[in-house]
């Protein structure tokens, strides 16, 4: 992790009063394309790569997650029994998840992580996410 990113992460940990760095997920856009957005997810000392749909005015099922700070918790998806992270209280949206996926068509407005199992095993059971 670059020193500027590490400094920002430490500032967020302090200001949000998060005691465990594995409870704070910071998401930063790294590249924007026509049909997808590449993101970096910083958790503790690790960085994970992911993708989202592009911004489309927060339209359900077709837009990326609005930038902000949200609570999250681990869940088991009812649709397929697989693990996911549920982002709570996202304005005008429901069922926003971080889950396994490689391509934009795997998402209906969620954050996808190709190496999701490693990510899921690394983070705690609940915490805060900051989307920059």
Coordinates of C-alpha atoms in Angstrom, one line a residue:
X1 CA 0.0 0.0 0.0
X2 CA 1.3 3.4 -0.9
X3 CA 2.2 5.7 2.0
X4 CA -0.5 8.3 1.2
X5 CA -3.1 5.6 1.1
X6 CA -1.8 4.2 4.4
X7 CA -1.9 7.6 6.0
X8 CA -5.5 8.2 4.8
X9 CA -6.5 4.7 6.1
X10 CA -5.0 5.5 9.5
X11 CA -6.8 8.8 9.7
X12 CA -10.1 7.2 8.9
X13 CA -9.5 4.5 11.5
X14 CA -9.0 7.2 14.1
X15 CA -11.8 9.6 13.0
X16 CA -14.4 6.8 12.6
X17 CA -13.3 5.2 15.9
X18 CA -12.8 1.8 14.3
X19 CA -10.6 -0.2 16.7
X20 CA -9.6 -3.1 14.3
X21 CA -8.2 -2.3 10.9
X22 CA -9.9 -5.4 9.5
X23 CA -13.3 -3.8 10.2
X24 CA -12.7 -0.8 7.9
X25 CA -12.9 -1.2 4.1
X26 CA -11.9 1.7 2.0
X27 CA -12.8 1.6 -1.7
X28 CA -11.1 3.9 -4.2
X29 CA -11.9 4.1 -7.9
X30 CA -8.8 3.3 -10.0
X31 CA -10.1 3.3 -13.6
X32 CA -13.5 4.1 -15.2
X33 CA -14.6 2.4 -18.4
X34 CA -17.8 2.6 -20.4
X35 CA -19.3 -0.6 -18.9
X36 CA -17.4 -0.9 -15.6
X37 CA -15.3 0.8 -12.9
X38 CA -12.2 -0.8 -11.5
X39 CA -11.7 -0.3 -7.7
X40 CA -9.1 -1.0 -5.1
X41 CA -10.4 -2.2 -1.7
X42 CA -8.0 -1.5 1.2
X43 CA -8.4 -3.5 4.4
X44 CA -5.7 -3.4 7.0
X45 CA -2.4 -4.0 5.3
X46 CA -3.9 -5.7 2.2
X47 CA -5.3 -4.4 -1.1
X48 CA -7.9 -6.3 -3.1
X49 CA -9.1 -5.5 -6.6
X50 CA -12.7 -5.3 -7.7
X51 CA -15.1 -4.0 -10.2
X52 CA -18.4 -2.1 -10.1
X53 CA -20.8 -0.9 -12.7
X54 CA -20.4 2.7 -13.9
X55 CA -22.2 5.6 -12.1
X56 CA -25.7 6.0 -13.5
X57 CA -27.4 8.4 -11.1
X58 CA -27.9 5.7 -8.4
X59 CA -30.4 3.7 -10.6
X60 CA -31.2 0.4 -9.0
X61 CA -29.5 -2.7 -10.6
X62 CA -27.4 -0.7 -13.1
X63 CA -25.4 1.9 -11.1
X64 CA -22.4 1.7 -8.9
X65 CA -22.8 2.2 -5.2
X66 CA -23.1 5.8 -4.1
X67 CA -19.9 7.2 -2.5
X68 CA -20.2 7.5 1.3
X69 CA -19.8 5.6 4.6
X70 CA -21.9 2.6 5.4
X71 CA -22.0 -0.2 8.0
X72 CA -21.4 -3.7 6.7
X73 CA -21.8 -7.2 7.9
X74 CA -21.1 -10.7 6.6
X75 CA -24.1 -12.7 5.4
X76 CA -25.0 -15.9 3.6
X77 CA -26.9 -15.1 0.4
X78 CA -30.4 -16.5 0.3
X79 CA -30.3 -16.8 -3.5
X80 CA -27.3 -19.2 -3.7
X81 CA -26.1 -19.9 -0.2
X82 CA -22.7 -18.2 -0.8
X83 CA -21.0 -15.8 1.5
X84 CA -21.2 -12.0 0.9
X85 CA -20.8 -8.7 2.6
X86 CA -24.0 -6.7 2.9
X87 CA -23.8 -2.8 2.8
X88 CA -26.5 -1.5 5.1
X89 CA -28.6 1.7 4.6
X90 CA -27.4 2.6 1.1
X91 CA -29.6 5.5 0.1
X92 CA -32.4 4.5 -2.4
X93 CA -31.0 1.0 -2.8
X94 CA -31.4 -2.4 -1.2
X95 CA -29.4 -5.6 -1.2
X96 CA -26.1 -4.0 -2.1
X97 CA -23.4 -6.6 -1.6
X98 CA -19.7 -7.3 -2.0
X99 CA -19.5 -10.8 -3.5
X100 CA -17.6 -13.1 -5.9
X101 CA -17.6 -12.0 -9.5
X102 CA -15.3 -11.2 -12.4
X103 CA -17.4 -9.4 -15.0
X104 CA -19.8 -6.5 -15.0
X105 CA -22.7 -8.7 -16.0
X106 CA -22.3 -10.6 -12.7
X107 CA -23.5 -7.4 -10.9
X108 CA -26.8 -5.6 -10.3
X109 CA -25.2 -2.7 -8.6
X110 CA -22.8 -4.6 -6.3
X111 CA -19.0 -4.6 -5.8
X112 CA -17.4 -7.7 -7.3
X113 CA -14.1 -9.2 -6.2
X114 CA -12.6 -12.0 -8.2
X115 CA -10.6 -13.4 -5.2
X116 CA -13.6 -13.0 -2.9
X117 CA -12.9 -16.0 -0.7
X118 CA -9.5 -14.4 0.4
X119 CA -11.2 -11.1 1.0
X120 CA -14.1 -12.7 3.0
X121 CA -11.6 -14.7 5.2
X122 CA -9.5 -11.6 5.9
X123 CA -12.2 -9.1 7.0
X124 CA -14.0 -9.3 10.4
X125 CA -17.7 -10.0 10.7
X126 CA -18.9 -6.4 10.6
X127 CA -17.6 -2.9 10.3
X128 CA -17.6 0.3 8.2
X129 CA -16.9 0.8 4.5
X130 CA -15.9 4.2 3.0
X131 CA -16.3 4.6 -0.7
X132 CA -14.2 7.5 -1.9

